[in-house]
PDB file of C-alpha atoms and ligand atoms in Angstrom:
ATOM      1  CA  MET A   8      -3.965  10.773  10.013  1.00 75.00           C
ATOM      2  CA  SER A   9      -5.132  11.483   6.523  1.00 91.00           C
ATOM      3  CA  PHE A  10      -2.499  11.242   3.661  1.00 97.00           C
ATOM      4  CA  GLU A  11      -2.072  13.007   0.043  1.00 98.00           C
ATOM      5  CA  ILE A  12      -1.873  10.132  -2.588  1.00 98.00           C
ATOM      6  CA  ILE A  13      -0.320  10.351  -5.933  1.00 98.00           C
ATOM      7  CA  ASP A  14      -1.017   7.417  -8.064  1.00 98.00           C
ATOM      8  CA  PHE A  15       2.423   6.883 -10.190  1.00 98.00           C
ATOM      9  CA  HIS A  16       0.678   4.376 -11.858  1.00 98.00           C
ATOM     10  CA  THR A  17      -2.222   4.898 -14.221  1.00 98.00           C
ATOM     11  CA  HIS A  18      -3.323   4.863 -17.875  1.00 98.00           C
ATOM     12  CA  PRO A  19      -5.604   7.841 -18.498  1.00 98.00           C
ATOM     13  CA  PHE A  20      -7.475   8.147 -21.565  1.00 97.00           C
ATOM     14  CA  ILE A  21      -9.646  10.569 -23.516  1.00 97.00           C
ATOM     15  CA  GLU A  22     -11.304   7.902 -26.513  1.00 96.00           C
ATOM     16  CA  ASN A  23     -12.751   4.920 -25.381  1.00 94.00           C
ATOM     17  CA  LYS A  24      -9.910   3.140 -27.606  1.00 95.00           C
ATOM     18  CA  ASN A  25      -7.237   4.064 -24.634  1.00 97.00           C
ATOM     19  CA  ASN A  26      -9.572   2.875 -21.820  1.00 96.00           C
ATOM     20  CA  ILE A  27      -8.329  -0.379 -20.704  1.00 96.00           C
ATOM     21  CA  CYS A  28     -11.042  -1.073 -18.154  1.00 96.00           C
ATOM     22  CA  ASN A  29     -11.668  -4.683 -18.210  1.00 94.00           C
ATOM     23  CA  TYR A  30     -15.298  -3.816 -17.775  1.00 95.00           C
ATOM     24  CA  PRO A  31     -15.827  -0.473 -19.477  1.00 91.00           C
ATOM     25  CA  GLY A  32     -19.744  -0.712 -19.848  1.00 85.00           C
ATOM     26  CA  THR A  33     -20.287  -0.781 -16.001  1.00 84.00           C
ATOM     27  CA  SER A  34     -19.978   2.878 -15.466  1.00 83.00           C
ATOM     28  CA  SER A  35     -19.795   6.111 -17.523  1.00 87.00           C
ATOM     29  CA  MET A  36     -16.218   6.380 -18.047  1.00 93.00           C
ATOM     30  CA  SER A  37     -14.330   9.790 -19.574  1.00 93.00           C
ATOM     31  CA  ALA A  38     -11.499  12.071 -18.736  1.00 94.00           C
ATOM     32  CA  LYS A  39     -13.470  14.116 -16.535  1.00 94.00           C
ATOM     33  CA  ASN A  40     -14.733  10.792 -14.562  1.00 94.00           C
ATOM     34  CA  THR A  41     -11.282   9.841 -13.874  1.00 96.00           C
ATOM     35  CA  PHE A  42     -10.546  12.963 -12.249  1.00 97.00           C
ATOM     36  CA  ASP A  43     -13.767  12.741 -10.197  1.00 96.00           C
ATOM     37  CA  VAL A  44     -13.347   8.946  -9.424  1.00 96.00           C
ATOM     38  CA  MET A  45      -9.737   9.672  -8.312  1.00 97.00           C
ATOM     39  CA  GLN A  46     -10.730  13.012  -6.259  1.00 97.00           C
ATOM     40  CA  GLY A  47     -13.211  11.095  -4.631  1.00 96.00           C
ATOM     41  CA  LEU A  48     -10.414   8.682  -3.371  1.00 97.00           C
ATOM     42  CA  GLY A  49      -8.380  11.208  -2.107  1.00 97.00           C
ATOM     43  CA  VAL A  50      -5.727  11.067  -4.981  1.00 98.00           C
ATOM     44  CA  SER A  51      -4.495  14.332  -6.130  1.00 98.00           C
ATOM     45  CA  ALA A  52      -2.441  13.591  -9.006  1.00 98.00           C
ATOM     46  CA  ILE A  53      -1.738  10.757 -11.555  1.00 98.00           C
ATOM     47  CA  CYS A  54       0.838   9.619 -13.641  1.00 98.00           C
ATOM     48  CA  GLY A  55       1.599   7.307 -16.686  1.00 98.00           C
ATOM     49  CA  SER A  56       1.183   6.581 -20.215  1.00 98.00           C
ATOM     50  CA  VAL A  57      -1.618   6.253 -22.422  1.00 98.00           C
ATOM     51  CA  VAL A  58      -1.834   2.751 -24.048  1.00 98.00           C
ATOM     52  CA  GLU A  59      -3.985   1.125 -26.696  1.00 97.00           C
ATOM     53  CA  ILE A  60      -4.390  -2.613 -27.252  1.00 95.00           C
ATOM     54  CA  SER A  61      -5.497  -2.540 -30.883  1.00 94.00           C
ATOM     55  CA  ASN A  62      -3.462  -1.971 -33.750  1.00 94.00           C
ATOM     56  CA  ALA A  63      -6.543  -1.680 -36.056  1.00 92.00           C
ATOM     57  CA  ASP A  64      -6.168   2.319 -36.905  1.00 94.00           C
ATOM     58  CA  TYR A  65      -2.487   2.113 -37.450  1.00 97.00           C
ATOM     59  CA  SER A  66       0.219   0.893 -40.035  1.00 97.00           C
ATOM     60  CA  ASN A  67       2.854   0.261 -37.456  1.00 97.00           C
ATOM     61  CA  ASN A  68       3.704   0.348 -33.808  1.00 97.00           C
ATOM     62  CA  TRP A  69       5.504   3.756 -34.369  1.00 98.00           C
ATOM     63  CA  GLU A  70       2.578   5.387 -35.805  1.00 98.00           C
ATOM     64  CA  LYS A  71       0.463   4.266 -32.671  1.00 98.00           C
ATOM     65  CA  ILE A  72       2.799   5.085 -30.283  1.00 98.00           C
ATOM     66  CA  LYS A  73       2.962   8.773 -31.441  1.00 98.00           C
ATOM     67  CA  ALA A  74      -0.552   8.867 -31.299  1.00 98.00           C
ATOM     68  CA  ASN A  75      -0.869   7.610 -27.905  1.00 98.00           C
ATOM     69  CA  ASN A  76       2.159   9.892 -26.720  1.00 98.00           C
ATOM     70  CA  ASN A  77       0.060  12.891 -28.187  1.00 98.00           C
ATOM     71  CA  THR A  78      -2.710  11.971 -26.290  1.00 98.00           C
ATOM     72  CA  ALA A  79      -0.830  12.070 -23.006  1.00 98.00           C
ATOM     73  CA  LEU A  80       0.231  15.719 -23.848  1.00 98.00           C
ATOM     74  CA  GLU A  81      -3.553  16.468 -24.802  1.00 98.00           C
ATOM     75  CA  LEU A  82      -4.421  15.242 -21.452  1.00 98.00           C
ATOM     76  CA  LYS A  83      -1.983  17.359 -19.651  1.00 98.00           C
ATOM     77  CA  LYS A  84      -3.700  20.566 -21.145  1.00 98.00           C
ATOM     78  CA  ILE A  85      -7.011  19.244 -19.805  1.00 98.00           C
ATOM     79  CA  TYR A  86      -5.522  17.943 -16.309  1.00 98.00           C
ATOM     80  CA  GLY A  87      -2.972  20.605 -15.575  1.00 98.00           C
ATOM     81  CA  ASP A  88      -1.249  19.501 -12.216  1.00 97.00           C
ATOM     82  CA  PHE A  89      -3.524  16.602 -11.708  1.00 98.00           C
ATOM     83  CA  TYR A  90      -1.410  14.551 -14.579  1.00 98.00           C
ATOM     84  CA  VAL A  91       2.397  13.757 -14.935  1.00 98.00           C
ATOM     85  CA  PRO A  92       2.387  12.412 -18.743  1.00 98.00           C
ATOM     86  CA  GLY A  93       4.615   9.471 -19.385  1.00 98.00           C
ATOM     87  CA  PHE A  94       5.422   8.502 -23.001  1.00 98.00           C
ATOM     88  CA  HIS A  95       6.367   5.402 -24.955  1.00 98.00           C
ATOM     89  CA  VAL A  96       9.562   4.571 -26.847  1.00 98.00           C
ATOM     90  CA  HIS A  97      10.359   1.418 -28.976  1.00 98.00           C
ATOM     91  CA  PRO A  98      13.576  -0.406 -29.456  1.00 98.00           C
ATOM     92  CA  HIS A  99      12.791  -1.070 -33.367  1.00 98.00           C
ATOM     93  CA  TYR A 100      12.605   2.779 -33.753  1.00 98.00           C
ATOM     94  CA  VAL A 101      15.954   3.787 -32.083  1.00 98.00           C
ATOM     95  CA  GLU A 102      16.222   7.248 -33.901  1.00 98.00           C
ATOM     96  CA  GLU A 103      12.687   8.030 -33.837  1.00 98.00           C
ATOM     97  CA  SER A 104      12.408   7.233 -29.911  1.00 98.00           C
ATOM     98  CA  ILE A 105      15.604   9.596 -29.257  1.00 98.00           C
ATOM     99  CA  ALA A 106      13.735  12.376 -31.301  1.00 98.00           C
ATOM    100  CA  GLU A 107      10.900  11.779 -28.973  1.00 98.00           C
ATOM    101  CA  ILE A 108      12.847  11.940 -26.206  1.00 98.00           C
ATOM    102  CA  HIS A 109      13.817  15.324 -26.850  1.00 98.00           C
ATOM    103  CA  ARG A 110      10.391  16.455 -27.961  1.00 98.00           C
ATOM    104  CA  MET A 111       8.818  15.402 -24.612  1.00 98.00           C
ATOM    105  CA  LYS A 112      11.564  16.804 -22.839  1.00 98.00           C
ATOM    106  CA  GLU A 113      10.998  20.357 -24.435  1.00 98.00           C
ATOM    107  CA  ASN A 114       7.273  19.699 -23.699  1.00 97.00           C
ATOM    108  CA  GLY A 115       8.068  19.565 -19.826  1.00 97.00           C
ATOM    109  CA  VAL A 116       8.077  15.713 -19.536  1.00 98.00           C
ATOM    110  CA  CYS A 117      10.278  13.630 -17.607  1.00 98.00           C
ATOM    111  CA  LEU A 118       8.773  10.279 -17.164  1.00 98.00           C
ATOM    112  CA  ILE A 119       8.877   7.379 -19.863  1.00 98.00           C
ATOM    113  CA  GLY A 120       6.402   4.823 -19.277  1.00 98.00           C
ATOM    114  CA  GLU A 121       4.933   2.712 -18.111  1.00 98.00           C
ATOM    115  CA  LEU A 122       6.380   0.975 -21.014  1.00 98.00           C
ATOM    116  CA  VAL A 123       4.116  -2.023 -21.999  1.00 97.00           C
ATOM    117  CA  PRO A 124       6.446  -3.960 -24.402  1.00 97.00           C
ATOM    118  CA  TYR A 125       3.579  -6.837 -25.287  1.00 96.00           C
ATOM    119  CA  ILE A 126       1.130  -4.122 -26.191  1.00 96.00           C
ATOM    120  CA  TYR A 127       3.859  -2.272 -28.913  1.00 97.00           C
ATOM    121  CA  GLY A 128       5.188  -5.349 -30.563  1.00 96.00           C
ATOM    122  CA  TRP A 129       8.876  -5.814 -28.751  1.00 97.00           C
ATOM    123  CA  SER A 130       9.854  -8.171 -25.641  1.00 95.00           C
ATOM    124  CA  ASP A 131      13.498  -7.655 -24.688  1.00 96.00           C
ATOM    125  CA  TYR A 132      14.403  -5.055 -22.240  1.00 97.00           C
ATOM    126  CA  SER A 133      18.165  -6.268 -22.592  1.00 96.00           C
ATOM    127  CA  ASP A 134      18.263  -5.334 -26.294  1.00 94.00           C
ATOM    128  CA  SER A 135      21.138  -3.250 -27.532  1.00 97.00           C
ATOM    129  CA  ASP A 136      18.843  -1.019 -29.515  1.00 98.00           C
ATOM    130  CA  PHE A 137      16.821  -0.632 -26.320  1.00 98.00           C
ATOM    131  CA  SER A 138      20.080  -0.009 -24.450  1.00 98.00           C
ATOM    132  CA  GLU A 139      20.667   3.327 -26.779  1.00 98.00           C
ATOM    133  CA  ILE A 140      17.392   4.520 -26.431  1.00 98.00           C
ATOM    134  CA  LEU A 141      18.083   4.056 -22.253  1.00 98.00           C
ATOM    135  CA  SER A 142      21.359   6.062 -22.668  1.00 98.00           C
ATOM    136  CA  GLU A 143      19.759   9.036 -23.998  1.00 98.00           C
ATOM    137  CA  ALA A 144      16.869   8.833 -21.516  1.00 98.00           C
ATOM    138  CA  GLY A 145      19.790   9.112 -18.930  1.00 97.00           C
ATOM    139  CA  LYS A 146      21.517  11.747 -20.482  1.00 97.00           C
ATOM    140  CA  CYS A 147      17.988  13.621 -20.443  1.00 97.00           C
ATOM    141  CA  ASN A 148      17.257  12.732 -16.874  1.00 97.00           C
ATOM    142  CA  MET A 149      14.351  10.824 -17.565  1.00 97.00           C
ATOM    143  CA  ILE A 150      12.535   8.466 -15.045  1.00 98.00           C
ATOM    144  CA  VAL A 151      11.986   5.203 -16.759  1.00 98.00           C
ATOM    145  CA  SER A 152       8.619   3.162 -15.883  1.00 98.00           C
ATOM    146  CA  PHE A 153       8.218  -0.246 -17.084  1.00 98.00           C
ATOM    147  CA  HIS A 154       6.095  -3.337 -16.942  1.00 98.00           C
ATOM    148  CA  SER A 155       7.912  -6.212 -15.191  1.00 97.00           C
ATOM    149  CA  ARG A 156       8.851  -9.233 -17.461  1.00 95.00           C
ATOM    150  CA  ASP A 157      11.885 -11.744 -17.535  1.00 95.00           C
ATOM    151  CA  ASP A 158      14.300 -11.103 -14.366  1.00 94.00           C
ATOM    152  CA  ASP A 159      17.667 -11.776 -16.413  1.00 95.00           C
ATOM    153  CA  ALA A 160      16.739  -9.132 -18.963  1.00 97.00           C
ATOM    154  CA  MET A 161      15.579  -6.464 -16.075  1.00 97.00           C
ATOM    155  CA  ASP A 162      18.858  -7.617 -14.296  1.00 96.00           C
ATOM    156  CA  LYS A 163      21.015  -6.623 -17.387  1.00 96.00           C
ATOM    157  CA  MET A 164      18.931  -3.166 -18.005  1.00 97.00           C
ATOM    158  CA  VAL A 165      19.213  -1.813 -15.005  1.00 97.00           C
ATOM    159  CA  GLN A 166      22.893  -2.820 -14.171  1.00 94.00           C
ATOM    160  CA  ASN A 167      23.876  -1.247 -17.531  1.00 96.00           C
ATOM    161  CA  HIS A 168      22.548   2.045 -16.912  1.00 97.00           C
ATOM    162  CA  LYS A 169      23.353   2.951 -13.737  1.00 95.00           C
ATOM    163  CA  ASP A 170      22.391   6.744 -14.311  1.00 94.00           C
ATOM    164  CA  VAL A 171      18.935   5.784 -15.219  1.00 97.00           C
ATOM    165  CA  ILE A 172      16.305   5.616 -12.518  1.00 97.00           C
ATOM    166  CA  PHE A 173      14.176   2.667 -13.170  1.00 98.00           C
ATOM    167  CA  VAL A 174      10.448   2.000 -11.620  1.00 98.00           C
ATOM    168  CA  ALA A 175       9.376  -1.225 -11.740  1.00 98.00           C
ATOM    169  CA  ALA A 176       5.709  -1.983 -11.915  1.00 98.00           C
ATOM    170  CA  HIS A 177       3.972  -4.817 -10.304  1.00 97.00           C
ATOM    171  CA  PRO A 178       5.871  -6.472  -7.210  1.00 97.00           C
ATOM    172  CA  GLY A 179       4.131  -9.928  -8.279  1.00 97.00           C
ATOM    173  CA  GLU A 180       3.937 -13.201  -6.781  1.00 97.00           C
ATOM    174  CA  LYS A 181       6.598 -14.229  -4.247  1.00 97.00           C
ATOM    175  CA  ALA A 182       9.390 -15.759  -6.775  1.00 97.00           C
ATOM    176  CA  ASP A 183       9.207 -12.238  -9.037  1.00 97.00           C
ATOM    177  CA  PHE A 184       9.075 -10.351  -5.682  1.00 98.00           C
ATOM    178  CA  LEU A 185      12.020 -11.879  -4.301  1.00 97.00           C
ATOM    179  CA  ARG A 186      13.887 -10.840  -7.316  1.00 97.00           C
ATOM    180  CA  HIS A 187      12.872  -7.215  -7.428  1.00 98.00           C
ATOM    181  CA  ILE A 188      14.046  -7.075  -3.956  1.00 98.00           C
ATOM    182  CA  GLU A 189      17.427  -8.603  -5.132  1.00 97.00           C
ATOM    183  CA  ARG A 190      17.428  -6.124  -7.986  1.00 97.00           C
ATOM    184  CA  ALA A 191      16.929  -3.082  -5.561  1.00 97.00           C
ATOM    185  CA  LYS A 192      19.387  -4.318  -3.241  1.00 96.00           C
ATOM    186  CA  MET A 193      21.834  -4.376  -6.284  1.00 94.00           C
ATOM    187  CA  SER A 194      21.116  -0.993  -7.666  1.00 95.00           C
ATOM    188  CA  GLU A 195      20.332   2.336  -5.919  1.00 95.00           C
ATOM    189  CA  ASN A 196      18.530   3.643  -9.376  1.00 96.00           C
ATOM    190  CA  TYR A 197      15.834   0.825  -9.024  1.00 97.00           C
ATOM    191  CA  TYR A 198      12.367   1.357  -7.690  1.00 98.00           C
ATOM    192  CA  LEU A 199       8.938  -0.280  -7.230  1.00 98.00           C
ATOM    193  CA  ASP A 200       5.303   0.661  -7.656  1.00 98.00           C
ATOM    194  CA  LEU A 201       2.573  -1.371  -6.000  1.00 98.00           C
ATOM    195  CA  SER A 202       0.416  -2.019  -8.586  1.00 98.00           C
ATOM    196  CA  GLY A 203      -0.882  -5.086 -10.414  1.00 96.00           C
ATOM    197  CA  TYR A 204      -0.309  -8.196  -8.434  1.00 95.00           C
ATOM    198  CA  GLY A 205       1.482  -8.899  -4.718  1.00 95.00           C
ATOM    199  CA  MET A 206      -0.188  -6.338  -2.806  1.00 94.00           C
ATOM    200  CA  PHE A 207      -2.866  -8.431  -1.187  1.00 95.00           C
ATOM    201  CA  ARG A 208      -0.110 -10.804   0.096  1.00 97.00           C
ATOM    202  CA  TYR A 209       0.253 -10.171   3.758  1.00 97.00           C
ATOM    203  CA  GLY A 210       3.768  -8.999   4.781  1.00 97.00           C
ATOM    204  CA  MET A 211       4.615  -8.077   1.521  1.00 98.00           C
ATOM    205  CA  LEU A 212       4.895  -4.230   2.019  1.00 98.00           C
ATOM    206  CA  ARG A 213       6.772  -4.645   5.195  1.00 98.00           C
ATOM    207  CA  LYS A 214       9.205  -6.879   3.535  1.00 98.00           C
ATOM    208  CA  ALA A 215      10.022  -4.434   0.695  1.00 98.00           C
ATOM    209  CA  ILE A 216      10.588  -1.788   3.381  1.00 98.00           C
ATOM    210  CA  ASP A 217      12.669  -4.026   5.710  1.00 98.00           C
ATOM    211  CA  THR A 218      14.946  -5.169   2.694  1.00 98.00           C
ATOM    212  CA  PHE A 219      15.579  -2.142   0.435  1.00 97.00           C
ATOM    213  CA  GLY A 220      13.921   0.721   2.263  1.00 97.00           C
ATOM    214  CA  VAL A 221      10.875   2.656   2.159  1.00 98.00           C
ATOM    215  CA  ASP A 222      12.343   5.783   0.045  1.00 98.00           C
ATOM    216  CA  ARG A 223      12.111   3.463  -3.068  1.00 98.00           C
ATOM    217  CA  ILE A 224       8.537   2.246  -3.022  1.00 98.00           C
ATOM    218  CA  LEU A 225       5.634   4.118  -4.777  1.00 98.00           C
ATOM    219  CA  PHE A 226       1.989   3.782  -4.553  1.00 98.00           C
ATOM    220  CA  GLY A 227       0.340   3.013  -7.906  1.00 98.00           C
ATOM    221  CA  SER A 228      -2.874   1.224  -8.849  1.00 98.00           C
ATOM    222  CA  ASP A 229      -2.824   0.567 -12.742  1.00 98.00           C
ATOM    223  CA  PHE A 230      -6.220   1.925 -12.997  1.00 98.00           C
ATOM    224  CA  PRO A 231      -8.379   2.073 -15.027  1.00 97.00           C
ATOM    225  CA  THR A 232      -7.548  -1.969 -15.361  1.00 96.00           C
ATOM    226  CA  CYS A 233      -7.275  -2.302 -11.540  1.00 97.00           C
ATOM    227  CA  HIS A 234      -9.218  -0.453  -8.921  1.00 96.00           C
ATOM    228  CA  PRO A 235      -7.537   2.138  -6.810  1.00 97.00           C
ATOM    229  CA  GLY A 236      -9.515   1.921  -3.967  1.00 97.00           C
ATOM    230  CA  MET A 237      -8.209  -1.682  -3.234  1.00 97.00           C
ATOM    231  CA  TYR A 238      -4.366  -0.349  -3.372  1.00 98.00           C
ATOM    232  CA  ILE A 239      -5.404   2.672  -1.225  1.00 98.00           C
ATOM    233  CA  GLY A 240      -6.795   0.249   1.267  1.00 97.00           C
ATOM    234  CA  GLY A 241      -3.731  -2.199   0.867  1.00 97.00           C
ATOM    235  CA  VAL A 242      -1.554   0.612   2.239  1.00 98.00           C
ATOM    236  CA  LEU A 243      -3.323   2.495   4.744  1.00 98.00           C
ATOM    237  CA  MET A 244      -4.783  -0.650   6.913  1.00 97.00           C
ATOM    238  CA  ASP A 245      -1.425  -2.354   6.732  1.00 98.00           C
ATOM    239  CA  ASN A 246      -0.776  -2.729  10.342  1.00 98.00           C
ATOM    240  CA  LEU A 247       2.644  -3.623   9.616  1.00 98.00           C
ATOM    241  CA  VAL A 248       3.664  -0.227   8.050  1.00 98.00           C
ATOM    242  CA  SER A 249       3.826   3.246  10.566  1.00 98.00           C
ATOM    243  CA  ASP A 250       2.041   6.374   9.315  1.00 98.00           C
ATOM    244  CA  SER A 251       5.555   8.213   8.271  1.00 98.00           C
ATOM    245  CA  GLU A 252       6.174   5.215   5.859  1.00 98.00           C
ATOM    246  CA  LYS A 253       2.772   5.488   4.587  1.00 98.00           C
ATOM    247  CA  GLU A 254       3.389   9.078   4.006  1.00 98.00           C
ATOM    248  CA  LYS A 255       6.227   8.470   1.895  1.00 98.00           C
ATOM    249  CA  ILE A 256       4.886   5.719  -0.324  1.00 98.00           C
ATOM    250  CA  PHE A 257       1.696   7.505  -1.163  1.00 98.00           C
ATOM    251  CA  SER A 258       3.179  10.651  -1.929  1.00 98.00           C
ATOM    252  CA  LEU A 259       6.505  11.894  -0.833  1.00 98.00           C
ATOM    253  CA  ASN A 260       8.532   9.475  -2.532  1.00 98.00           C
ATOM    254  CA  ALA A 261       6.836  10.480  -5.904  1.00 98.00           C
ATOM    255  CA  LYS A 262       7.136  14.186  -5.125  1.00 98.00           C
ATOM    256  CA  LYS A 263      10.780  13.684  -4.851  1.00 98.00           C
ATOM    257  CA  LEU A 264      11.086  11.537  -7.726  1.00 97.00           C
ATOM    258  CA  LEU A 265       9.156  13.880 -10.058  1.00 97.00           C
ATOM    259  CA  ASN A 266      10.406  17.145  -8.559  1.00 95.00           C
ATOM    260  CA  LEU A 267       6.441  17.900  -7.644  1.00 94.00           C
TER     261      LEU A 267
HETATM  262 ZN1   ZN B 313       0.050  -0.372 -16.195  1.00 65.30          ZN
END
């Protein structure tokens, strides 16, 4: 059986400064090349935010966020249906973040993130300013994809915002993964994407499906920091997972979530 694949977790780029590949010199990399690589692997669409490690070109983090969000909109023009843009918000810039939610909504964007706080100088998901931004995100029907960190703060964030759909990135090692399961069992609005650490442990995916169901698991790779082929293989060749479950993980769940 062949599967349609949507990569829910990527960080596309136009300029090199937004390319987070650990080994960027090993091949030619560009917006066109990302499309070719993904098509070659059978990935029909990618989602996610544009990120930037260095602060060199900016006077503050909000300036950097605006630039990165604008690049996401530019990429949407280049990629069309191939790309579902995600954008950043920041708890130190509440008013600006709320205005950004509205600007993105007007541009047809419904995905916040992946949020990567450590790159943008913040850390606390249970922060009251961040909570204000999430309330607005809920009113605007935004989906919030975020980098997993600090289990207790994530618990609070998810419990305090039942009207927001959260997608946690990275199952992680066993202790973190078990907390993801608890959070998912506690909150129907909690999803998990498979990027980053976790997938290489045999039985992880089966455990996720058996504990909180297959409908809230999304395929993601974290390209270009990780190789999508490894994650595709991890799902495709998992003998513990049925074809209909694989179909949901690879594309059906993302389509439903993003109205694709
Ligand atoms: Zn990421």
